[in-house]
């Protein structure tokens, strides 16, 4: 202990902040508690989201605040005039920065985007006078050695700082209220919590500084520092409750850290009055954060239970659907088999009638029987489609593979289907290779696929023609069917190969389609390790289908 | 949202550091400030006195 010329007693200082000059442990409690919690949370949030602007801003805010708190602690502990001059200047310099960063943080949080350059220019303009003038006599006039307080004589710049603090605090209130009216319903609550935390921090911090400066009773001003833990409490709750920054459970972790800090602080407190203050403050803080956290955890648990129940229901429904699907396939298979037999009989007898096996029929009867034959054939085709689907879905489709010339198969299909093309008044163009293009596949099934694609081209082409070409590259044999028909809307392209799916324009032109042909064709081609591709420039611009199969050498 | 090369925070920190360095040089290295002492309210330049003050005070 040293006694100076004024008779003031001064203790030695360790690490600038620890000394017996600090007469109330509350000073350490309010300072170190705020410093550690702010810095800890700032670093934690930044480490979790290093690329996010909002977490970078939060880190900057907590860093500047912590530096301010450290400087202020030095002012309490250290008696060296030189140190006091420097750290007092730092507090004057950092105070408006805390406010500017706080407002910037709040604006980015509310907007969920960076602020405009105009706004940034305005904020930096507010800071510039302090940054430029702090080293001058406008910052600090000199060191007051007339009493034992060991304080500086503040210059006019300090009042400018208070002006900035008040302006920014009011701006934060106005900005928050205005934004509240504009944002969507689900964003209102997080906005209220974050704004309330920031505004409370702004006002408490400003109150502490202004009251301390004017009354020169800095002990009262200490309570202003608890604005930061309050902001952190709101901030943490917002993170947990509204999943800000996608950080979960941070609230519990932060609460545990705070508990360690506060308990450790009590160890260093000697006076029972100080212990009471610390315990009372900690209790209030824990009461608020604790209730909010318990509610949040409870809600989380309820949500999880609800989700688990839904998942169970979904699984059961899925099982049920699978069973139903199996039943449907079995029914379809059975029903179509049963239908096919009488259809074959109808077709057979109609054919015999037309061929005159039962005597010559009058012309009217012949026309009617032809209609019966045609309808019967359509029905047989549909039944065949259903049977194919149930076989594909049950995995019962049998493919009898053999090596054949794909070009030959295409020619065969075109020969069979040529009368239909002529009947529709379309022009057929073909381009066949001279050499053989061999594929190893089920000839019957691939024929069915080519027939289906060419048949579709005829159905959906009113004018113009159809171009069929067969060619091969190194590994793939291709059959391309290009028409000048109705084309396909790009938005409907993706559902073209779905079961029972028909495009709007297809339904207008051909009423007989079931929407199964392309689905079956695609499945059959895929079963041969091949594919069907489709291209259309849009409605009215024709369509090109390409059947691809692996080549066999 | 991503940072999008945000230079604004960097600018603030650079300005703070420059200002803090000037203040450090002035008050810590050169002890360049006025002392208002108990005997007279007239400010005195402390450069000669400050070392004495520190010696006496601490």
XYZ file of C-alpha atoms in Angstrom, chain B residues 2-50:
49
model
C -23.555 -15.057 -46.171
C -21.047 -12.314 -45.462
C -20.713 -11.306 -49.141
C -17.293 -9.710 -48.590
C -18.521 -7.347 -45.923
C -15.810 -4.739 -45.493
C -17.808 -2.438 -43.249
C -16.917 -4.215 -40.000
C -13.262 -4.406 -41.084
C -13.297 -0.646 -41.751
C -14.700 0.092 -38.279
C -12.033 -2.084 -36.650
C -9.212 -0.522 -38.682
C -10.349 2.996 -37.663
C -10.633 1.968 -33.986
C -7.147 0.440 -34.033
C -5.594 3.533 -35.667
C -7.262 5.826 -33.124
C -6.323 3.531 -30.207
C -2.696 3.386 -31.347
C -2.519 7.208 -31.477
C -4.016 7.421 -27.978
C -1.588 4.756 -26.744
C 1.410 6.568 -28.164
C 0.245 9.867 -26.716
C -0.717 8.822 -23.197
C 1.350 5.703 -22.485
C 4.553 6.287 -24.415
C 4.898 10.100 -24.269
C 2.768 10.841 -21.154
C 1.457 13.771 -23.131
C -1.414 15.126 -21.042
C -2.240 17.878 -18.572
C -2.328 17.329 -14.836
C -4.754 19.324 -12.755
C -3.075 19.236 -9.347
C -4.319 19.980 -5.864
C -2.336 23.136 -5.261
C -3.403 25.051 -8.307
C -6.313 24.813 -10.677
C -4.043 26.060 -13.473
C -3.229 23.202 -15.735
C 0.402 22.239 -15.898
C 2.119 20.333 -18.624
C 2.997 17.092 -16.966
C 5.931 15.873 -19.009
C 8.396 16.866 -16.312
C 5.990 16.278 -13.502
C 4.422 13.025 -14.498
